[in-house]
């Protein structure tokens, strides 16, 4: 019998000349069929949907100094961009173990790296939270280099189903691993006004923590979508400060609130502290660690752990000041603007 014809796929429709929403960006989401599209999007200073542009690659390579035959641990594999650059420099004979907590993106990243020729002798991938590093090291032994690129990948931010962005309607989820724990909407319901104010202040240095917490805690209906949460916040900013939807301060306040909730839902400070406490055990003598952080709560922790490790003799050398992305990179990829890189060398 002849093969049945492939099912007809209706072209994705969108308003205007360019697709604006994630699901409309069918060309970017299918880079094999539309090879040029990603380049055009990058030339506009944007990140193609479904991909991630690795940040401060040259600076991270300089800090980690990977050499053929060495063993590396990337605890935030993400899109695998940094891992790919490390793997190239670790060959021949080197090895990289990539971890990520995200069950949705990790298999795609592994498939992409395998298709680029990195076999099981060079690359292994494991779904796990880097907060559990202390349980991993007895199995793997220490590494020559360890990389942590904290936070979220662009694939996670841009996918409305994950609920990380207020720019598009989606469930208020915010979990890095949606198969574990409770979504932000449920978590939000469990908090008192006081808890919420503390969370906004501690996790995002939010100056309007009090009034925002009051509005969220006393909101009559459910706050179960990204856009509904954003509307409640915007209403407070308009009422108390006359800020419009498009005011940059409105955007920053929304970003801080989403960040504070994400940190809480994923217990990001707790797992970062666990990781930092175990990091010296994950490094061989002379081993190098590099950590890229994206907000002050993370950077404070990294700085303190490195300085304490230097004082107690666990580290031989640590970065005095954080390295920032070059101005050109900040223009090319605005997501690199808040990034701070710190490194340490194991004694
Ligand atoms: C900024 S992205 C990494 C991008 C990657 N360096 C690249 O070049 O493609 C951060 C990744 O870390 C993962 N992640 C965040 N917290 C984690 C944790 N506690 N344990 C494991 N993975 C985590 C996220 O799921 C995300 O994929």
XYZ file of C-alpha atoms and ligand atoms in Angstrom:
374
model
C 0.000 0.000 0.000
C 1.406 3.451 -0.801
C 2.333 5.655 2.163
C -0.494 7.929 3.325
C 0.208 11.600 2.508
C 1.469 13.609 5.504
C -1.387 15.339 7.353
C -1.990 18.877 6.135
C -0.722 21.398 8.688
C -2.541 24.717 8.721
C -0.118 27.665 8.622
C 0.072 29.489 11.948
C -1.899 32.730 11.668
C -0.999 35.981 13.400
C -1.931 39.643 13.220
C 0.473 42.170 11.657
C 3.686 41.539 9.739
C 5.630 39.645 12.446
C 4.539 36.896 14.817
C 4.466 38.283 18.372
C 3.425 35.325 20.502
C 5.555 32.285 21.293
C 3.324 29.747 19.488
C 3.115 31.966 16.384
C 6.904 31.915 15.978
C 6.765 28.658 14.064
C 9.827 29.501 11.969
C 12.037 30.179 14.994
C 10.690 27.063 16.714
C 11.706 24.928 13.708
C 15.336 25.961 13.055
C 15.999 22.971 10.778
C 13.288 24.034 8.314
C 13.906 27.815 8.594
C 17.667 28.147 9.038
C 17.878 31.895 8.206
C 15.113 32.987 10.551
C 17.160 32.659 13.768
C 19.913 34.845 12.283
C 17.408 37.579 11.400
C 16.000 37.503 14.933
C 19.504 37.679 16.477
C 20.361 40.631 14.223
C 17.389 42.470 15.800
C 18.997 41.959 19.254
C 16.455 39.274 20.220
C 16.712 35.599 21.123
C 14.989 33.174 18.716
C 12.049 31.373 20.364
C 12.951 27.972 21.785
C 16.673 28.813 22.045
C 19.008 30.480 24.543
C 22.014 32.740 23.967
C 24.753 31.814 26.394
C 26.037 34.769 28.373
C 29.671 35.863 28.847
C 31.038 32.773 27.089
C 34.565 34.173 26.567
C 34.787 35.391 30.172
C 33.598 32.021 31.514
C 36.090 30.118 29.348
C 38.876 32.422 30.572
C 37.889 31.782 34.209
C 37.498 28.008 33.847
C 40.470 27.502 31.496
C 39.296 24.062 30.216
C 42.022 21.746 28.885
C 41.958 18.455 26.952
C 41.390 15.453 29.203
C 39.814 17.410 32.079
C 36.517 16.630 33.805
C 33.852 19.330 34.008
C 30.550 19.700 35.821
C 27.924 22.095 34.448
C 25.177 22.232 37.093
C 22.824 24.381 34.943
C 22.982 22.769 31.504
C 20.066 24.807 30.065
C 20.358 25.005 26.272
C 23.861 23.514 26.506
C 25.619 26.541 24.997
C 28.355 26.849 27.624
C 28.608 23.050 27.848
C 29.216 22.810 24.089
C 32.087 25.313 24.272
C 33.583 23.517 27.261
C 33.215 20.091 25.593
C 35.081 21.282 22.507
C 38.023 22.349 24.676
C 37.986 19.233 26.866
C 38.562 16.943 23.883
C 40.357 14.681 23.383
C 39.813 12.587 26.438
C 37.755 15.034 28.528
C 34.308 14.632 29.970
C 31.390 16.832 31.028
C 28.515 15.987 33.336
C 25.529 18.291 32.751
C 22.769 18.704 35.326
C 19.453 20.477 35.079
C 16.279 20.337 37.128
C 13.989 20.987 34.126
C 12.416 17.756 32.848
C 11.008 19.425 29.706
C 14.101 21.094 28.230
C 16.767 18.636 29.408
C 15.943 15.808 26.930
C 15.916 18.345 24.043
C 19.302 19.712 25.068
C 20.762 16.225 25.420
C 19.449 15.261 21.951
C 20.918 18.460 20.450
C 24.354 17.876 21.984
C 24.336 14.190 20.985
C 23.433 15.181 17.397
C 26.534 17.407 17.428
C 28.645 14.305 18.048
C 29.143 14.290 21.817
C 28.785 10.619 22.785
C 28.437 9.009 26.206
C 32.209 8.956 26.751
C 32.335 12.784 26.498
C 28.956 13.841 27.881
C 26.572 12.579 30.495
C 23.360 14.292 31.477
C 21.396 13.956 34.674
C 18.152 15.533 35.792
C 18.788 16.772 39.280
C 18.731 19.866 41.446
C 22.204 21.230 42.134
C 21.113 21.638 45.768
C 21.744 17.866 45.964
C 25.412 18.156 44.940
C 26.580 16.686 48.268
C 24.908 13.375 47.329
C 26.433 13.354 43.827
C 30.134 13.950 44.585
C 30.711 10.630 46.437
C 29.560 8.884 43.196
C 31.461 11.025 40.681
C 34.529 12.220 42.570
C 35.730 15.827 42.259
C 35.981 17.825 38.996
C 38.564 20.104 37.378
C 35.926 22.718 36.615
C 32.437 23.545 37.794
C 30.066 26.001 36.144
C 26.769 27.404 37.445
C 24.799 29.832 35.246
C 21.938 30.614 37.621
C 18.327 31.401 36.911
C 16.319 30.681 33.810
C 16.955 29.896 30.170
C 15.245 31.916 27.453
C 13.286 28.795 26.443
C 11.736 28.726 29.906
C 11.071 32.490 30.039
C 9.530 32.652 26.580
C 7.227 29.635 26.848
C 3.914 30.999 28.211
C 2.923 27.559 29.518
C 5.685 27.822 32.116
C 4.235 31.029 33.591
C 7.565 32.864 34.004
C 6.592 36.029 32.152
C 3.845 38.615 32.572
C 4.131 39.544 28.913
C 1.892 36.686 27.804
C -1.091 34.950 29.343
C -0.231 31.652 30.999
C -0.803 29.689 34.175
C 0.919 31.301 37.172
C 3.274 28.365 37.637
C 6.926 29.546 37.811
C 8.365 26.105 38.641
C 11.656 25.026 37.074
C 10.414 21.473 37.517
C 6.641 21.563 36.921
C 6.406 17.933 38.086
C 7.388 18.821 41.650
C 6.125 21.173 44.356
C 3.232 23.603 43.924
C 2.660 26.262 41.300
C 3.055 29.918 42.285
C -0.746 30.461 42.172
C -1.246 27.854 44.923
C 1.762 29.073 46.892
C 0.431 32.653 46.731
C -2.888 31.577 48.263
C -1.078 30.109 51.268
C 0.673 33.380 52.208
C -0.493 36.077 54.620
C -0.043 39.760 53.775
C 2.979 39.901 56.114
C 4.604 36.802 54.553
C 4.115 38.315 51.122
C 5.632 41.666 52.092
C 8.680 39.880 53.581
C 9.044 37.725 50.479
C 8.956 40.716 48.099
C 11.467 42.628 50.221
C 13.869 39.727 50.808
C 13.785 38.079 47.393
C 13.688 41.173 45.187
C 14.485 44.258 47.349
C 11.007 45.507 46.347
C 10.531 49.095 47.625
C 6.718 48.853 47.400
C 6.539 45.472 49.161
C 3.864 46.606 51.674
C 1.201 48.017 49.318
C 1.767 45.296 46.713
C 1.442 42.574 49.354
C -1.790 44.147 50.629
C -3.288 44.229 47.134
C -2.342 40.611 46.447
C -3.486 39.298 49.825
C -6.848 41.098 49.679
C -7.577 40.445 45.988
C -11.077 38.896 45.884
C -10.683 36.496 42.924
C -8.108 33.793 42.191
C -4.674 34.909 40.956
C -4.013 31.941 38.757
C -2.683 33.477 35.546
C 0.378 35.598 34.801
C -1.677 38.393 33.280
C -4.154 38.552 36.169
C -1.312 38.934 38.678
C 0.227 41.621 36.462
C -3.081 43.531 36.297
C -3.427 43.624 40.099
C 0.122 44.986 40.415
C -0.401 47.559 37.660
C -3.584 48.775 39.361
C -1.632 49.514 42.589
C 1.082 51.375 40.663
C -1.500 53.428 38.748
C -3.553 54.236 41.871
C -0.669 55.083 44.249
C 1.961 56.449 41.868
C 0.165 57.399 38.647
C 2.353 54.958 36.698
C 1.112 53.841 33.286
C 1.334 50.303 31.866
C 4.288 51.316 29.685
C 6.280 53.115 32.356
C 9.678 51.410 32.807
C 9.119 51.446 36.579
C 5.906 49.452 36.093
C 7.858 46.839 34.129
C 10.609 46.702 36.755
C 8.115 46.264 39.600
C 6.393 43.422 37.743
C 9.759 41.806 37.041
C 10.759 42.045 40.708
C 7.459 40.537 41.882
C 7.695 37.603 39.464
C 11.339 37.115 40.462
C 10.471 37.094 44.181
C 7.746 34.494 43.647
C 9.964 32.324 41.413
C 12.760 32.335 43.989
C 10.318 31.254 46.683
C 8.525 28.592 44.634
C 11.835 26.977 43.627
C 13.578 27.619 46.993
C 16.389 29.151 44.968
C 18.317 30.707 47.869
C 18.207 27.492 49.888
C 19.523 25.334 47.025
C 22.176 27.927 46.112
C 23.430 27.902 49.723
C 23.546 24.063 49.644
C 25.472 24.155 46.365
C 27.966 26.778 47.611
C 28.574 24.824 50.823
C 29.441 21.686 48.834
C 31.342 23.356 45.981
C 34.852 22.992 47.524
C 34.257 19.213 47.788
C 33.266 19.131 44.101
C 36.639 20.572 43.019
C 40.047 18.925 42.767
C 43.004 20.872 44.192
C 43.615 23.617 41.616
C 40.076 23.134 40.240
C 38.205 26.224 38.976
C 34.601 27.306 39.603
C 32.647 30.012 37.795
C 29.208 31.269 38.847
C 27.053 33.613 36.833
C 24.336 35.314 38.897
C 21.525 37.622 37.862
C 20.395 39.527 40.933
C 21.796 40.861 44.186
C 20.378 38.074 46.380
C 22.373 35.502 44.388
C 25.553 37.548 44.017
C 25.663 38.361 47.760
C 25.621 34.629 48.550
C 28.283 33.735 45.988
C 30.561 36.584 47.128
C 30.206 35.646 50.808
C 30.837 31.917 50.206
C 33.921 32.601 48.074
C 35.371 35.113 50.543
C 34.757 32.775 53.463
C 36.375 29.910 51.535
C 39.405 32.095 50.845
C 39.676 33.040 54.525
C 39.462 29.418 55.696
C 41.928 28.189 53.069
C 39.464 26.158 50.939
C 40.084 28.461 47.981
C 43.528 29.641 46.878
C 42.172 32.616 44.954
C 38.774 34.220 44.292
C 37.521 37.087 42.118
C 37.865 40.428 43.963
C 35.092 42.011 41.959
C 32.487 40.503 39.632
C 33.046 40.626 35.864
C 30.187 42.141 33.803
C 29.196 41.500 30.196
C 30.861 43.860 27.715
C 28.797 46.815 26.530
C 28.549 45.167 23.102
C 27.123 41.968 24.597
C 24.650 43.989 26.668
C 23.465 45.661 23.455
C 23.377 42.405 21.480
C 21.682 40.434 24.241
C 19.873 42.583 26.849
C 19.428 39.509 29.073
C 23.170 39.761 29.830
C 22.782 43.220 31.463
C 22.309 42.120 35.072
C 24.819 39.212 34.858
C 27.730 39.094 37.320
C 30.468 36.483 37.013
C 32.559 35.373 40.002
C 35.240 32.681 40.003
C 37.237 30.751 42.585
C 40.242 28.396 42.472
C 40.363 25.449 44.893
C 43.400 25.348 47.165
C 20.552 30.399 32.483
S 20.104 28.752 32.138
C 21.612 27.977 31.685
C 21.999 28.209 30.260
C 23.223 27.456 29.837
N 24.391 27.870 30.570
C 23.449 27.613 28.351
O 24.502 28.136 27.935
O 22.584 27.199 27.582
C 19.837 28.126 33.740
C 19.406 26.672 33.778
O 19.603 26.218 35.115
C 18.551 25.386 35.478
N 18.460 25.439 36.938
C 18.086 26.484 37.697
N 18.140 26.153 38.992
C 18.583 24.879 39.048
C 18.856 23.982 40.112
N 18.666 24.335 41.381
N 19.332 22.749 39.816
C 19.530 22.382 38.518
N 19.259 23.180 37.466
C 18.801 24.416 37.732
C 17.340 25.949 34.782
O 16.359 24.951 34.610
C 17.954 26.421 33.451
O 17.846 25.428 32.477
